[in-house]
Tab-separated table of C-alpha atoms and ligand atoms in Angstrom:
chain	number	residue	atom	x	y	z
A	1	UNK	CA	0.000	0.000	0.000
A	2	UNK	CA	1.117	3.715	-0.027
A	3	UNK	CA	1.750	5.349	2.778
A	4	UNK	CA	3.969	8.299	4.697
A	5	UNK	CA	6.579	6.842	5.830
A	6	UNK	CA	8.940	8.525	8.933
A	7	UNK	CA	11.713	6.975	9.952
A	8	UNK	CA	13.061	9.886	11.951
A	9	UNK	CA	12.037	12.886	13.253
A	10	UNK	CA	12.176	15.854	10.699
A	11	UNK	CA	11.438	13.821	7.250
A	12	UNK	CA	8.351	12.205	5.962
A	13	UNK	CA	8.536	10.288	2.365
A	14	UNK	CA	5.953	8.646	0.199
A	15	UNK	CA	6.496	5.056	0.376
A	16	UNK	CA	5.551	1.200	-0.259
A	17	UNK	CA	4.321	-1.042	2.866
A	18	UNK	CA	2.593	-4.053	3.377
A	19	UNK	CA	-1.076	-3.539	4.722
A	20	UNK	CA	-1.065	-3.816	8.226
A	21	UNK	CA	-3.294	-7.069	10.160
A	22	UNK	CA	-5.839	-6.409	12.857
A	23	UNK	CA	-5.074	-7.805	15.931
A	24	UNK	CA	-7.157	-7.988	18.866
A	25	UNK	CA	-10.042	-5.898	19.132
A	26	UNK	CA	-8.622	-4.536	16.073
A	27	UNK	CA	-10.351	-3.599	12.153
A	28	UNK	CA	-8.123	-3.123	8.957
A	29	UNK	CA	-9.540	-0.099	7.377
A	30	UNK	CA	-9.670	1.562	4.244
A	31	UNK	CA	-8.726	5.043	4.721
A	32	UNK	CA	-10.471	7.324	2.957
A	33	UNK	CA	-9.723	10.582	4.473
A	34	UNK	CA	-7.261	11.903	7.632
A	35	UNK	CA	-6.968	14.663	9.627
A	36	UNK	CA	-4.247	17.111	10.563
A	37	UNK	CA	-3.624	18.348	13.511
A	38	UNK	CA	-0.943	19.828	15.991
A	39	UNK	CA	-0.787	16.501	17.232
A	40	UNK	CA	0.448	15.468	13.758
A	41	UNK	CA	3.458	17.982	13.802
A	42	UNK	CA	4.539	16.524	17.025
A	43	UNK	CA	5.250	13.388	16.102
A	44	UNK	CA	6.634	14.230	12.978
A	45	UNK	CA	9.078	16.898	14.494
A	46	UNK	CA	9.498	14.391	17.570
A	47	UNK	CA	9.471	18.490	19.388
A	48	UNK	CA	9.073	19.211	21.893
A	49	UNK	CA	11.395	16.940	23.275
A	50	UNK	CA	9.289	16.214	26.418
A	51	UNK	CA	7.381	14.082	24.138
A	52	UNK	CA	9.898	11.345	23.311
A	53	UNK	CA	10.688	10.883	27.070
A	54	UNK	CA	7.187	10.510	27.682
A	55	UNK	CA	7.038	7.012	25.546
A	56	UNK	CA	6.658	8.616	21.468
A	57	UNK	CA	9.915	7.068	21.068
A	58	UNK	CA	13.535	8.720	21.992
A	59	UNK	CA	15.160	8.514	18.783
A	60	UNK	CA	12.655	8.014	16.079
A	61	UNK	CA	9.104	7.730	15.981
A	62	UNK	CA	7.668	4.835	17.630
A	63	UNK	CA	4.992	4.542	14.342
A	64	UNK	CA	6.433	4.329	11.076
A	65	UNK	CA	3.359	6.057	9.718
A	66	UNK	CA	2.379	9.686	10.940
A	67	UNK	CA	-1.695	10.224	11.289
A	68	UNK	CA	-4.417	9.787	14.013
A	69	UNK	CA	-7.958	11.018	13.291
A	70	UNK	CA	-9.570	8.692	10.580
A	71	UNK	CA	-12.181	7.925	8.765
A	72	UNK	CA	-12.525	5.251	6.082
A	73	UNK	CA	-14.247	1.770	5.539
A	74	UNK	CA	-13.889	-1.363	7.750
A	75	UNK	CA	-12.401	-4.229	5.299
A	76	UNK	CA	-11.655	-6.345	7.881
A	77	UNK	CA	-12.251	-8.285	11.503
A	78	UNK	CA	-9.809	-8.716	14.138
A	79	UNK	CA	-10.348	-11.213	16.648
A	80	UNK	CA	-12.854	-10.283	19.493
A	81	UNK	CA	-14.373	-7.725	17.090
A	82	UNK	CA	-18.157	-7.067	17.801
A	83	UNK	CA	-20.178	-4.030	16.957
A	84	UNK	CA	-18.647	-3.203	13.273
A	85	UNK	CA	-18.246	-5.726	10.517
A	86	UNK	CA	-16.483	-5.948	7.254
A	87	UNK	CA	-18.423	-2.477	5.099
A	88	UNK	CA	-18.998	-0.175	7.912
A	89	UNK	CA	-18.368	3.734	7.368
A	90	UNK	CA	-16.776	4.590	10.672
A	91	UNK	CA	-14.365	7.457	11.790
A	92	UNK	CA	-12.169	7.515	15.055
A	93	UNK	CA	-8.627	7.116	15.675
A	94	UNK	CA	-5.723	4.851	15.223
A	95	UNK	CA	-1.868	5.325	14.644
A	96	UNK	CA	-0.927	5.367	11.095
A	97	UNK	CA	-4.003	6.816	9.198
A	98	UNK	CA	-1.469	8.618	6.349
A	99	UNK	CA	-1.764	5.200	4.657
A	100	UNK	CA	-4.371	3.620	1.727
A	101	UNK	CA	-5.042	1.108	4.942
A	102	UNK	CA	-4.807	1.702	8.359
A	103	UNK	CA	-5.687	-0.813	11.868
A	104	UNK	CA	-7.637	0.760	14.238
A	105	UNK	CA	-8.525	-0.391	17.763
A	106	UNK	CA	-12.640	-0.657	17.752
A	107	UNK	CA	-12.582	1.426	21.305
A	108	UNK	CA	-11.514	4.701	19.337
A	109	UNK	CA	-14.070	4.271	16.357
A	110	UNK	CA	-17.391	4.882	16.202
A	111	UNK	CA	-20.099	5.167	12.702
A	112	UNK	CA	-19.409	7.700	10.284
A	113	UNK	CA	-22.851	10.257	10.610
A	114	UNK	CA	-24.685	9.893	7.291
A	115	UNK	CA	-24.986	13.688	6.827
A	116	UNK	CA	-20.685	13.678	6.496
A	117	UNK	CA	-18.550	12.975	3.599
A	118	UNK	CA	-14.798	11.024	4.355
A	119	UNK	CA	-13.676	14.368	4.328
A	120	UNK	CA	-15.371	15.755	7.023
A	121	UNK	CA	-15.680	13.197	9.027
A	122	UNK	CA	-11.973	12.916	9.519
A	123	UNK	CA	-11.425	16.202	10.580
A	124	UNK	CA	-13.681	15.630	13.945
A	125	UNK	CA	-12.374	12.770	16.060
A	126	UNK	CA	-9.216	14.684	18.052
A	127	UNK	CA	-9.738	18.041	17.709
A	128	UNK	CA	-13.795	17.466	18.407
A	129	UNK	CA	-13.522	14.753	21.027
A	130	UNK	CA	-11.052	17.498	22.627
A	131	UNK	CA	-13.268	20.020	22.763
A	132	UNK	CA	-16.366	17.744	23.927
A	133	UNK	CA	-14.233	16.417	27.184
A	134	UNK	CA	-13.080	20.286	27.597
A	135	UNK	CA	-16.424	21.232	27.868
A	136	UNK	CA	-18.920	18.667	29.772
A	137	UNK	CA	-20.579	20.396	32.249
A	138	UNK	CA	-21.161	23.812	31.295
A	139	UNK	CA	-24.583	24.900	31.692
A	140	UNK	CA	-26.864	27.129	30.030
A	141	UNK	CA	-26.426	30.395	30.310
A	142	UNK	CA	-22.667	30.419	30.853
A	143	UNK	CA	-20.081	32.867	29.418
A	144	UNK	CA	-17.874	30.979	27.731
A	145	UNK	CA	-14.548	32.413	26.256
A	146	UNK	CA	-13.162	30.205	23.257
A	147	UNK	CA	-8.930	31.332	22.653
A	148	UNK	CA	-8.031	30.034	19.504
A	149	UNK	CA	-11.102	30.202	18.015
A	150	UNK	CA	-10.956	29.799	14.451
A	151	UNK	CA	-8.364	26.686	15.125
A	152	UNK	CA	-8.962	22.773	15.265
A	153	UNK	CA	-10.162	22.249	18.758
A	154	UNK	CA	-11.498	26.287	19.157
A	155	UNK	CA	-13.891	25.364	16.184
A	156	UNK	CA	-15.606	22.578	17.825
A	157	UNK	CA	-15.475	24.099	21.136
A	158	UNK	CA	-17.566	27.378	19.790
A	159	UNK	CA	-19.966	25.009	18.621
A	160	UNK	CA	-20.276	22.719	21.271
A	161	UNK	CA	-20.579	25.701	23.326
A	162	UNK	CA	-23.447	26.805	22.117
A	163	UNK	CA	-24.850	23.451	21.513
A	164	UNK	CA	-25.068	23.793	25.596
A	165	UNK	CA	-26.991	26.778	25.379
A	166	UNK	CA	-23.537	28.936	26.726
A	167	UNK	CA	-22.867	32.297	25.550
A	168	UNK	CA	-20.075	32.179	23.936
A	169	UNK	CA	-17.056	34.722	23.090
A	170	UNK	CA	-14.378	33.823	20.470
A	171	UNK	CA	-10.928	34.515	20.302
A	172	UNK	CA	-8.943	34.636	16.972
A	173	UNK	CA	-6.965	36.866	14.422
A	174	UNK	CA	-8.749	38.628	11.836
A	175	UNK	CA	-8.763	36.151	8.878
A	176	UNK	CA	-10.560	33.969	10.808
A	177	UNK	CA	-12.855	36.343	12.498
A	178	UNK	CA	-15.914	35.528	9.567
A	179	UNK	CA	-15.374	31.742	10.747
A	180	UNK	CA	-15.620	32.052	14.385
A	181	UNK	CA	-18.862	34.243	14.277
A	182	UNK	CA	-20.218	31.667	11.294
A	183	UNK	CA	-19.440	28.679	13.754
A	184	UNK	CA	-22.023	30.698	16.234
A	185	UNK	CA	-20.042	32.969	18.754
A	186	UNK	CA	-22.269	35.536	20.091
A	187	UNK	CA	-19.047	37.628	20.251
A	188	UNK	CA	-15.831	37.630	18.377
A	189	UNK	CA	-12.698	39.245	19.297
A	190	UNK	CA	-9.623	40.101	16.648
A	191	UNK	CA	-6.822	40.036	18.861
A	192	UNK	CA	-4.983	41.654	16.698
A	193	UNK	CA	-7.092	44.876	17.099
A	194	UNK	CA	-7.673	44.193	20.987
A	195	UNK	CA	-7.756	41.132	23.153
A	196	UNK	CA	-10.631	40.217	25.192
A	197	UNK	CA	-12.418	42.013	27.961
A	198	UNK	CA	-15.138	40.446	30.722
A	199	UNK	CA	-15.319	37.681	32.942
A	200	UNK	CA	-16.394	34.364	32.328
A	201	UNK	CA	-17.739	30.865	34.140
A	202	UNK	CA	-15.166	28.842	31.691
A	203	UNK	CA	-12.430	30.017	29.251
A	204	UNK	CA	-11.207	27.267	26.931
A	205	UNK	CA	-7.597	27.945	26.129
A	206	UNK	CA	-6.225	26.681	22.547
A	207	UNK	CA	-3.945	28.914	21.782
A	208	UNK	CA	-2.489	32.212	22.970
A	209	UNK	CA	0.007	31.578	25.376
A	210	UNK	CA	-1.388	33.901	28.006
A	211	UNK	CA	0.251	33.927	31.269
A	212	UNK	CA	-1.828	32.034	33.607
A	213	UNK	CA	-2.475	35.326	35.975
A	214	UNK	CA	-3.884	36.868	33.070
A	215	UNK	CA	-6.632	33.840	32.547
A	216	UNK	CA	-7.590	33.710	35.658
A	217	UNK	CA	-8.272	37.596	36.197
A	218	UNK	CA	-10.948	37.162	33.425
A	219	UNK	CA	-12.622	34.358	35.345
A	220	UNK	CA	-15.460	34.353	37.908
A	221	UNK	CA	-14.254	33.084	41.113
A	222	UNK	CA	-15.513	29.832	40.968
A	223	UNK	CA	-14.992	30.243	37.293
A	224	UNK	CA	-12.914	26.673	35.342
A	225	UNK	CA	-9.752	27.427	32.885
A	226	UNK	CA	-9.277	24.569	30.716
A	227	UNK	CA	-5.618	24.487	28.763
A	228	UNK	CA	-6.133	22.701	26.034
A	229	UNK	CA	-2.375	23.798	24.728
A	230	UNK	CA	-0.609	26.171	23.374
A	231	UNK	CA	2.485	25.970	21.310
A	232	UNK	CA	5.888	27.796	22.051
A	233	UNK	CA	8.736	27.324	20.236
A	234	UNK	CA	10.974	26.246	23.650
A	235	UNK	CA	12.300	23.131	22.106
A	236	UNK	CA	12.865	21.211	25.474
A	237	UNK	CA	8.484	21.864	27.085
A	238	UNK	CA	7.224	24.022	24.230
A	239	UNK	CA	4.729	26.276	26.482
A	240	UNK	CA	3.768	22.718	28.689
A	241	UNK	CA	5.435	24.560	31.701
A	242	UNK	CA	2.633	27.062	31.664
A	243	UNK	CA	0.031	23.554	32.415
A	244	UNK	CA	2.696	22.161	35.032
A	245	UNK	CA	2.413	25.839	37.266
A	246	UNK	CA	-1.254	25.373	36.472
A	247	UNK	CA	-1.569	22.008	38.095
A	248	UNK	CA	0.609	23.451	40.448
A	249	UNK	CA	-1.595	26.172	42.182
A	250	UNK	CA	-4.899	24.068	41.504
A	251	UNK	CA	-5.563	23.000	45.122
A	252	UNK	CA	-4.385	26.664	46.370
A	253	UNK	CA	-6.955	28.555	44.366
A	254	UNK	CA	-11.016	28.551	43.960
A	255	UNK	CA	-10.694	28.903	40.773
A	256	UNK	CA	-10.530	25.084	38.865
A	257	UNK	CA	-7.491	24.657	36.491
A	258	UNK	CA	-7.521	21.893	34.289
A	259	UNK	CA	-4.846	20.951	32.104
A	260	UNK	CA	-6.515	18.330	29.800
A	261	UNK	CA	-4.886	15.468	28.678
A	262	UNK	CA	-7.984	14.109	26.348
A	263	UNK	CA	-8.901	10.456	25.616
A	264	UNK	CA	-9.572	8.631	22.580
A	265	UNK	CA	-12.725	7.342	22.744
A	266	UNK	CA	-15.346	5.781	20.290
A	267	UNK	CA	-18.186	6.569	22.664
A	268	UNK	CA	-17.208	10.165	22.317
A	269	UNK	CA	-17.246	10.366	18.392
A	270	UNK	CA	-20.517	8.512	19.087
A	271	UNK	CA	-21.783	11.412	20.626
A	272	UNK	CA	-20.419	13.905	18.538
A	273	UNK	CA	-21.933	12.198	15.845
A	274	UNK	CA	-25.415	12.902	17.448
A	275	UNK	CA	-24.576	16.268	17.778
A	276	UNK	CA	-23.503	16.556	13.823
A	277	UNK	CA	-26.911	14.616	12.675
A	278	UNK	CA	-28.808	16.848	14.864
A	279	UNK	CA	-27.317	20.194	13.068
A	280	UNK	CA	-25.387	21.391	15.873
A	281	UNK	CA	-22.207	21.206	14.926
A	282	UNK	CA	-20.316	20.700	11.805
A	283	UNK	CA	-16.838	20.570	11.027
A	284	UNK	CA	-14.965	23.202	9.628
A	285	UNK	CA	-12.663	21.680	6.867
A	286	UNK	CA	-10.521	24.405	5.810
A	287	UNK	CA	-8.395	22.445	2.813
A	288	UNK	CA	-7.725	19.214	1.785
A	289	UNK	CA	-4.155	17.733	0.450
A	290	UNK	CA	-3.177	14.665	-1.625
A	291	UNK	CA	-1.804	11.554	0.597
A	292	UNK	CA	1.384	12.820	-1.784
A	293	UNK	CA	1.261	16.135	-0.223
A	294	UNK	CA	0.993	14.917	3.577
A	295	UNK	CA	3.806	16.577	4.922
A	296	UNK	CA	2.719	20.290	3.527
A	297	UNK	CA	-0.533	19.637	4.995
A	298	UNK	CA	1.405	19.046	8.308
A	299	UNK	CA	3.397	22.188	7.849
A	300	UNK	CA	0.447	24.336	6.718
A	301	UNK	CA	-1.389	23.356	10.216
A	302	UNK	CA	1.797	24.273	11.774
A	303	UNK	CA	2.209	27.682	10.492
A	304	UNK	CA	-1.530	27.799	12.268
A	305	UNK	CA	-3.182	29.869	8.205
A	306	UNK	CA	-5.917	27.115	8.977
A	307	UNK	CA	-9.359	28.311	9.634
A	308	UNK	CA	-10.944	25.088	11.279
A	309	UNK	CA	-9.701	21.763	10.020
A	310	UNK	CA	-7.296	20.013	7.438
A	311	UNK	CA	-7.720	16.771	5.950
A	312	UNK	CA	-5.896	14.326	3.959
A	313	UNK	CA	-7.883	12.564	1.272
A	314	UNK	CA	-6.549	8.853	-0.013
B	1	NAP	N1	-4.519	18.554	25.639
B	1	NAP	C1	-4.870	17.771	24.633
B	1	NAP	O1	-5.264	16.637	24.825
B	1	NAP	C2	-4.815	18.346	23.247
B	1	NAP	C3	-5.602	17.819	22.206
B	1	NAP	C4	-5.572	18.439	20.952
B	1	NAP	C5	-4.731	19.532	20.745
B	1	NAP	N2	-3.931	19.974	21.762
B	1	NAP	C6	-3.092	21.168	21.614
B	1	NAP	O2	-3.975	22.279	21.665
B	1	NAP	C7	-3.491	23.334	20.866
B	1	NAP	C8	-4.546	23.737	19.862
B	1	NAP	O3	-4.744	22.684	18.942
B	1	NAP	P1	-5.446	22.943	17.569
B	1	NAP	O4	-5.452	21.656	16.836
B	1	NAP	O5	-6.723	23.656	17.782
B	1	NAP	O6	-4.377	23.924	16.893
B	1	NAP	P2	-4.616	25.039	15.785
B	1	NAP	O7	-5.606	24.531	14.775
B	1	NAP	O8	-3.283	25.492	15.362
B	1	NAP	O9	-5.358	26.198	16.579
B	1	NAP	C9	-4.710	27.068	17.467
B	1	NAP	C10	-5.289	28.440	17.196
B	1	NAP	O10	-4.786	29.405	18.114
B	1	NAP	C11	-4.823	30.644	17.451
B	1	NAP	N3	-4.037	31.642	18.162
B	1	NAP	C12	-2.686	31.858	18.093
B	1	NAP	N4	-2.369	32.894	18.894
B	1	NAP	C13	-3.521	33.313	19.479
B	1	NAP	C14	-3.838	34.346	20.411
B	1	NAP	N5	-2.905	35.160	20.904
B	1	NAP	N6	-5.119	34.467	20.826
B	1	NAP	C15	-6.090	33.656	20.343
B	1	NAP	N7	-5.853	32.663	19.450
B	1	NAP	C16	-4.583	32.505	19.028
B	1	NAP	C17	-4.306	30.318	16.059
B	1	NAP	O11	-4.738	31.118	14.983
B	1	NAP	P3	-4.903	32.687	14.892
B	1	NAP	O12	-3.773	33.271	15.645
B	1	NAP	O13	-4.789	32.986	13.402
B	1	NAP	O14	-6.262	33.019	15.424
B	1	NAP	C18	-4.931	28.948	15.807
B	1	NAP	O15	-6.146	29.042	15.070
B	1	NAP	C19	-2.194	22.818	20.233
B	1	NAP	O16	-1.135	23.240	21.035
B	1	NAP	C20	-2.339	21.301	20.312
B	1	NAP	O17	-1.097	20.644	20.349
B	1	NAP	C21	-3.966	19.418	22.990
């Protein structure tokens, strides 16, 4: 089959490999489309470095094929498999999904929603499931302030948002500004004009790199920051320092600071998928890019020009 290949941080090649077998639990997919994300660029650039101590692998990536989100057809059963047989439209997860096949565990894939195409349905399992966990348990009624806005994760979480009745504020720069109020956000700020004024019940940090003391002065006082991320070019943390001082002063403060670390989880995509057939949220697919053209699509997320999503098509 073709797929990326990486061998090493830094480089990315079109290449020949065999099609990978499901194991346990497991279903060999035909990929149709995959998404890009910061994630992505990680694991490509193997920066920052805190990453390869953590387990991505010290010298080289631990999968020789870059790509997470998915979304494609199931072609074939892995032992144990129940719930999805051999034809099923799904979209989810798995390592390796910048490939013509892909194996995905069944516990990070759930049914494709009839109302998407390949296309968009890849560009909503990380970034969306991100933004679903960053958000459960906001209520009606709540000011919501969305930082990064007009990103991956920002453009679900405006959505989402709303979808829980929240008013909500977004934060971008000005190309994206059309986006972020067409995604439903009551207000949108162009930081590049001004940043953000108020106080809010929950601000849902994607991007910025604000100093924590500056968050949490626009919060209510029993108001929740989530850090979602936020990228810095420090090779050796690359901005995660900000999320270690926030778990930090946590128990000190009434304020709740959550650095998210979000799951993968089918039953997740399930329930963004009611959310999508229901109208309430739809993904954002900025462009697409040839399985030959991979690695720009990795570096065109990274120079962050992308207004919502980008997705690979096979
Ligand atoms: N914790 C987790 O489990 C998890 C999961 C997914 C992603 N992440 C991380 O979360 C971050 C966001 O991911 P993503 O996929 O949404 O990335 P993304 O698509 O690059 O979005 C980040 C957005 O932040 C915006 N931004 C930059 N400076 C800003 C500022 N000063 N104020 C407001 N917005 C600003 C960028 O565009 P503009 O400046 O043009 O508006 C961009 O749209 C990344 O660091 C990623 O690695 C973490």
């Amino acid at each position: 089959m073709k797929a990326v290949v990486q061998r090493r941080y830094g480089s990315a090649v079109l290449g020949d490999l065999d099609v990978p077998v499901p194991g346990q639990d497991e279903v060999l997919l035909e990929v149709r489309a995959a998404g890009v994300d910061m994630g992505t660029w990680h694991l490509l650039s193997g920066r920052p470095y805190l990453l390869r101590v953590i387990g991505f692998g010290f010298r080289g990536p631990k999968s020789p094929v870059p790509g997470m989100d998915v979304s494609g057809v199931v072609r074939e059963i892995g032992p144990g498999v129940t719930g999805f047989a051999v034809g099923d439209e799904v979209f989810g997860v798995c390592s390796g999904s910048f490939a013509e096949y892909a194996v995905a565990p069944v516990s990070k894939l759930a049914r494709k929603p009839e109302v998407l195409s390949f296309t968009e349905a890849a560009a909503v399992p990380i970034s969306g499931g991100t933004a679903l966990q960053a958000l459960r348990g906001v209520h009606p009624g709540q000011r919501v302030l969305v930082l990064g806005a007009g990103g991956g994760v920002g453009s679900y979480g405006v959505q989402i948002a709303r979808a829980l009745g929240a008013h909500v504020t977004g934060v971008c720069s000005t190309p994206k500004v059309e986006l972020v109020r067409e995604l439903g956000a009551q207000e949108v700020v162009d930081y590049t004009v001004a940043d953000f004024t108020g106080t809010y019940d929950l601000i849902l940090d994607c991007g910025g790199h604000r100093s924590l003391s500056r968050l949490r002065k626009a919060l209510t006082p029993a108001g929740t920051l989530v850090l979602v991320g936020s990228e810095t070019t420090e090779p050796l943390l690359g901005g995660f320092d900000r999320a270690l001082r926030a778990m930090a002063l946590n128990p000190f403060v009434s304020q709740k600071l959550v650095t998210l670390m979000s799951r993968e989880r089918g039953a997740d995509y399930d329930e963004l998928g009611v959310m999508i057939e229901a109208g309430a949220v739809k993904p954002a697919v900025d462009r697409t890019f040839p399985l030959s053209a991979a690695v720009d699509a990795i570096s065109y997320v990274y120079t962050r020009r992308s207004a919502g999503k980008v997705v690979v098509t096979i």
